[in-house]
Backbone as a printed PyTorch tensor [residue, N CA C, xyz], in Angstrom:
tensor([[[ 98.3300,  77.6300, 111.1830],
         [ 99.3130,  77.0180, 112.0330],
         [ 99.7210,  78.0670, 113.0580]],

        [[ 99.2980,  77.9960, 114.0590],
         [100.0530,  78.6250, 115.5630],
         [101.2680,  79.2410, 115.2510]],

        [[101.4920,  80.2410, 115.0550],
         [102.5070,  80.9830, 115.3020],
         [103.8590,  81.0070, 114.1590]],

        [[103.2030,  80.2040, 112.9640],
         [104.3210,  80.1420, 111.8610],
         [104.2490,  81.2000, 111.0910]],

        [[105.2570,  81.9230, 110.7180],
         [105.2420,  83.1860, 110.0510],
         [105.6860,  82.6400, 108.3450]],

        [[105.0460,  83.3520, 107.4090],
         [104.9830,  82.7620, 106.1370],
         [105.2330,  84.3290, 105.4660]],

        [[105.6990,  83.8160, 104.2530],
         [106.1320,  85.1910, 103.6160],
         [104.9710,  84.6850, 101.9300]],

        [[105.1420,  86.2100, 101.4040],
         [104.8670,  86.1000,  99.5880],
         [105.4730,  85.9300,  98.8150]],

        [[105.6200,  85.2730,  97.9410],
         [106.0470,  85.5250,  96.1500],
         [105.3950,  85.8460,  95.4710]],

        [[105.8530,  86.5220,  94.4620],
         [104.6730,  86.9010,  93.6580],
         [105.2520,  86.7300,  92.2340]],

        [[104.8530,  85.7850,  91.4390],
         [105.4010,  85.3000,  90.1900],
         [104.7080,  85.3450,  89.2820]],

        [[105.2860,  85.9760,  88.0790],
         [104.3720,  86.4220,  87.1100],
         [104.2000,  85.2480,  86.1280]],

        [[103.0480,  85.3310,  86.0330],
         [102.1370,  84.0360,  84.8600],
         [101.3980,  84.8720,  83.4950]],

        [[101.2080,  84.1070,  82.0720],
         [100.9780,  84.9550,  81.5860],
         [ 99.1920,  84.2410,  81.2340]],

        [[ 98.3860,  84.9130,  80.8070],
         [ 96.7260,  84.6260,  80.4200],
         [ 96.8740,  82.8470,  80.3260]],

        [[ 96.4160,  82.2860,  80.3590],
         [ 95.7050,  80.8160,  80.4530],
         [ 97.1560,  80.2490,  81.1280]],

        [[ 97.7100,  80.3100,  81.4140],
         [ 98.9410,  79.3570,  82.0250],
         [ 97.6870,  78.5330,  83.1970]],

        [[ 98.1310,  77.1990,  83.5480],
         [ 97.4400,  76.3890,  84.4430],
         [ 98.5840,  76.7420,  85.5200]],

        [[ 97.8910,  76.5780,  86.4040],
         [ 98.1190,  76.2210,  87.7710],
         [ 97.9580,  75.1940,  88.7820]],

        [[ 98.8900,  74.3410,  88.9410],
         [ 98.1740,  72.9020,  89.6700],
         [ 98.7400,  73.0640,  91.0370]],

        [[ 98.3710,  73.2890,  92.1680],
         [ 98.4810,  72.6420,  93.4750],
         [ 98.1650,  71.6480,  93.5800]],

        [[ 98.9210,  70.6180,  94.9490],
         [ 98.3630,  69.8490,  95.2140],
         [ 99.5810,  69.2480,  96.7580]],

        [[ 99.4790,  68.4500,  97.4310],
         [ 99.5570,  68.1940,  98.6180],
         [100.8490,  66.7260,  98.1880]],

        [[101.3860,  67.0020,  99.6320],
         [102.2470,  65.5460,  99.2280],
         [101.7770,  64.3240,  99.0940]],

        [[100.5120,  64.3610,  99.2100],
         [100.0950,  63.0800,  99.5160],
         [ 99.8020,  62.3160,  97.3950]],

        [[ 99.7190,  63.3210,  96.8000],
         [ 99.7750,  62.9580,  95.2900],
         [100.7720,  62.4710,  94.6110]],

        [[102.2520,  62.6670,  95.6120],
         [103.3640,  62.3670,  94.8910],
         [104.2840,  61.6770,  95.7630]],

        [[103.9940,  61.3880,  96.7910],
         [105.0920,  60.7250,  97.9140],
         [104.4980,  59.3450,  98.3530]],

        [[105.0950,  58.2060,  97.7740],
         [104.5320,  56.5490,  97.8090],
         [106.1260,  56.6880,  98.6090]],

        [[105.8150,  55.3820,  99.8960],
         [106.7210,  54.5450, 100.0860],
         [107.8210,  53.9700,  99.1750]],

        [[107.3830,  53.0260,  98.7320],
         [107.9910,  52.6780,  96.9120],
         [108.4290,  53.0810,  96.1090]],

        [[108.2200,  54.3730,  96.0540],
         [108.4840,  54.9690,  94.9290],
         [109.6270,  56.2390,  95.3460]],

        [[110.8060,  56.5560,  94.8770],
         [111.6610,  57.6050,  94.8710],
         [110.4920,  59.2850,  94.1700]],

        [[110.7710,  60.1300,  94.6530],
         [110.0540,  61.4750,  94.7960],
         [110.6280,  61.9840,  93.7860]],

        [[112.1790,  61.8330,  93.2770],
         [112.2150,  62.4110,  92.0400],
         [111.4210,  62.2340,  90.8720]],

        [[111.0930,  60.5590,  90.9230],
         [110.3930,  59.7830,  89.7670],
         [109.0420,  60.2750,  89.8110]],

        [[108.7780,  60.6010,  90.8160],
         [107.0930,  60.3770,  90.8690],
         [106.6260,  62.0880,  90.5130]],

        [[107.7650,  63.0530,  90.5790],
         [107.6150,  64.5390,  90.2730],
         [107.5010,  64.3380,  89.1090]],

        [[108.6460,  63.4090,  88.0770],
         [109.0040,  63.8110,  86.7640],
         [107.4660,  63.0350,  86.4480]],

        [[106.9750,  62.1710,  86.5470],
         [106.0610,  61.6740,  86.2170],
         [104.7700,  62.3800,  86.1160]],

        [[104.5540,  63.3870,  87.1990],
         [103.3860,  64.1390,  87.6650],
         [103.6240,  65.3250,  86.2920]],

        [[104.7330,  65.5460,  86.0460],
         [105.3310,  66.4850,  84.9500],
         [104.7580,  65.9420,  83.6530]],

        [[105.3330,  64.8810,  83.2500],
         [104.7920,  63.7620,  81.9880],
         [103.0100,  64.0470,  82.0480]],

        [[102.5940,  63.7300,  83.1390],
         [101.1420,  63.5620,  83.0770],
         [100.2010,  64.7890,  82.6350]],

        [[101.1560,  65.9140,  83.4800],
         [100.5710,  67.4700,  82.7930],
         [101.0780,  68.0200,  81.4220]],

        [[102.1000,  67.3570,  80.5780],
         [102.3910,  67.9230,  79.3010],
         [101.4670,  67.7930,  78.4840]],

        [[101.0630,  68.9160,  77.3430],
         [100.3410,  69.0140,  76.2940],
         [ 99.4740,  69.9330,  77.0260]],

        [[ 98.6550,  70.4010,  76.1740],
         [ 97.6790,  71.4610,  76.5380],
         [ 96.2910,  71.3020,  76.5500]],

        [[ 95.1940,  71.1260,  77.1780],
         [ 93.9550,  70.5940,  77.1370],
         [ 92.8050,  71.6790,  77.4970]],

        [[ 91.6570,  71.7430,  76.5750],
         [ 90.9510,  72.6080,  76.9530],
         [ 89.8220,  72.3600,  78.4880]],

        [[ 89.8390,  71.4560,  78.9260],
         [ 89.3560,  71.2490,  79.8630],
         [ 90.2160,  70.8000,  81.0110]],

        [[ 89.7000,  71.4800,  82.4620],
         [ 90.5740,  71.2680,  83.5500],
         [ 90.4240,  69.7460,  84.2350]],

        [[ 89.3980,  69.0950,  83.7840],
         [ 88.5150,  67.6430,  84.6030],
         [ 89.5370,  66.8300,  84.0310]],

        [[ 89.8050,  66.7910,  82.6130],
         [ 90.8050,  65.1910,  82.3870],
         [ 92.2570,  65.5250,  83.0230]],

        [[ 92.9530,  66.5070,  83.3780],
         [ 94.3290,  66.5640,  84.3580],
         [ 94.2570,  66.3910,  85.5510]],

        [[ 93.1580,  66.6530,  85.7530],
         [ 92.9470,  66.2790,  87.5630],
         [ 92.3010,  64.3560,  87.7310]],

        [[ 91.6240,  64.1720,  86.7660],
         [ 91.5530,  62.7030,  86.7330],
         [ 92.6350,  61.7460,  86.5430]],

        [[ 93.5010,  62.3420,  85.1830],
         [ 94.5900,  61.8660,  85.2690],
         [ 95.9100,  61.7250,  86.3730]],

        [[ 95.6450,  62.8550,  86.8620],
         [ 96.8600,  62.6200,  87.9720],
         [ 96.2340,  61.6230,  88.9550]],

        [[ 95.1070,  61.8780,  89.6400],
         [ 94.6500,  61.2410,  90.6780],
         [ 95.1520,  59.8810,  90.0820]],

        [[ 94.6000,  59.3870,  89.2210],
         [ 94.2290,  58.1900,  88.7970],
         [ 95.5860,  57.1860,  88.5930]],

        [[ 96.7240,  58.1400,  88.0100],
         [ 98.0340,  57.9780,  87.8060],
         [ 98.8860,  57.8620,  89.0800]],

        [[ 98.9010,  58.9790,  89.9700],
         [ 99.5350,  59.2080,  91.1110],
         [ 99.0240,  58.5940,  92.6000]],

        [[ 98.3770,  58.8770,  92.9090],
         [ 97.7530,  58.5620,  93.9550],
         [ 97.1860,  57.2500,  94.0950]],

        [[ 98.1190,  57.0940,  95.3810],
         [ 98.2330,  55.1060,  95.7730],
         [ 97.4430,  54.9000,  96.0010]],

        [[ 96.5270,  53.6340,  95.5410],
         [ 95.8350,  52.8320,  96.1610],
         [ 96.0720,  51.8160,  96.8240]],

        [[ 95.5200,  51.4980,  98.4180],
         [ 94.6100,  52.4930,  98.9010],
         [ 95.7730,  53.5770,  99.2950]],

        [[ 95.1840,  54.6020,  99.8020],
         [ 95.7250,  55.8840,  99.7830],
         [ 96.5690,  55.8710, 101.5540]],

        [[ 97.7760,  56.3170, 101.0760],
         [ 98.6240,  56.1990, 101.9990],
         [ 98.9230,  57.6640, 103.1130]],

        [[ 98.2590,  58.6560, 102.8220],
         [ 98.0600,  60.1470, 103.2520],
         [ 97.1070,  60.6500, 102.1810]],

        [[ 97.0100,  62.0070, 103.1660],
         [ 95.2690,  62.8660, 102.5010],
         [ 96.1410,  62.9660, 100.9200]],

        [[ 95.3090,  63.1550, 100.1570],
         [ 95.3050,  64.0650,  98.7570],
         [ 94.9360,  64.9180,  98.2560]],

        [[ 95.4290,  66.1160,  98.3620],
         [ 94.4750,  67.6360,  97.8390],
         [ 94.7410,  67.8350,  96.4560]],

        [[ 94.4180,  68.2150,  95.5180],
         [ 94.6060,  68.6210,  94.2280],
         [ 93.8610,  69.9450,  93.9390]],

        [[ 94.4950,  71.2710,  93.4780],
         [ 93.5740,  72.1480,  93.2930],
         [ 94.1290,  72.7340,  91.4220]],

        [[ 93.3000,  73.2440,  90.5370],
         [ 94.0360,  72.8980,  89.1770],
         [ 93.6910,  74.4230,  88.5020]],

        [[ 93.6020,  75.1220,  88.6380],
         [ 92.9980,  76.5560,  87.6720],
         [ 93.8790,  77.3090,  86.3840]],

        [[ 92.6760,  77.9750,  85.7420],
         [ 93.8730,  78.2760,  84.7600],
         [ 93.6400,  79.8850,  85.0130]],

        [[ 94.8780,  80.4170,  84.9160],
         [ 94.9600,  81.6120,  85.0940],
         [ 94.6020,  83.1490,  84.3710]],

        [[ 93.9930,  84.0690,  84.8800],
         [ 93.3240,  85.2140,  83.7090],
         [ 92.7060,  84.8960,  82.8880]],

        [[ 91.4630,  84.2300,  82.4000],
         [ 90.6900,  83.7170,  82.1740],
         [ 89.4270,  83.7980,  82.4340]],

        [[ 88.6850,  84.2970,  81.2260],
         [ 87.0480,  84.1050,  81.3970],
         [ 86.8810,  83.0140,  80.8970]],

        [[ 85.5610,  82.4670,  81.6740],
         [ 84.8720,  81.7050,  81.4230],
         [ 83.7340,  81.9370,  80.5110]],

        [[ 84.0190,  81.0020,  79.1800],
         [ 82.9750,  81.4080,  78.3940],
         [ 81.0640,  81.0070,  78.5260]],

        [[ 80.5530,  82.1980,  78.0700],
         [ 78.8430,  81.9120,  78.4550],
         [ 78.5920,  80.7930,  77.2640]]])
């Protein structure tokens, strides 16, 4: 972005904690109030899963309006972490 100045945080996470980004477009419906649709996005990520594919299916699948009312980015990693051979 042209000329917007952005700063760091730097927040400490500890070995496997997930990390989910994702864009407004996953949680902001017309219809729907933004508090509800956070706590919901919250509900959808509780419990712990060894694979990153069923939380990102689930949200999409859960959250994101059909048809889609703005872009949707989702990005999901888990943190300090090898990947096993």
């Amino acid at each position: 972005m042209g000329g917007a100045s952005f700063t760091t945080t730097e927040v400490p996470v500890a070995p496997g904690t997930v990390l989910v980004l994702y864009t407004e477009g996953l949680v902001e419906a017309r219809e729907h109030d933004l508090d509800e649709r956070l706590e919901e996005l919250t509900h959808l990520l509780a419990g712990t899963r060894p694979s990153l594919d069923e939380p990102a299916g689930t949200l999409v699948d859960g959250l994101a309006p059909t048809p889609a009312q703005d872009d949707v980015a989702l990005l999901i990693a888990r943190v300090g972490t090898s990947i096993p051979r």
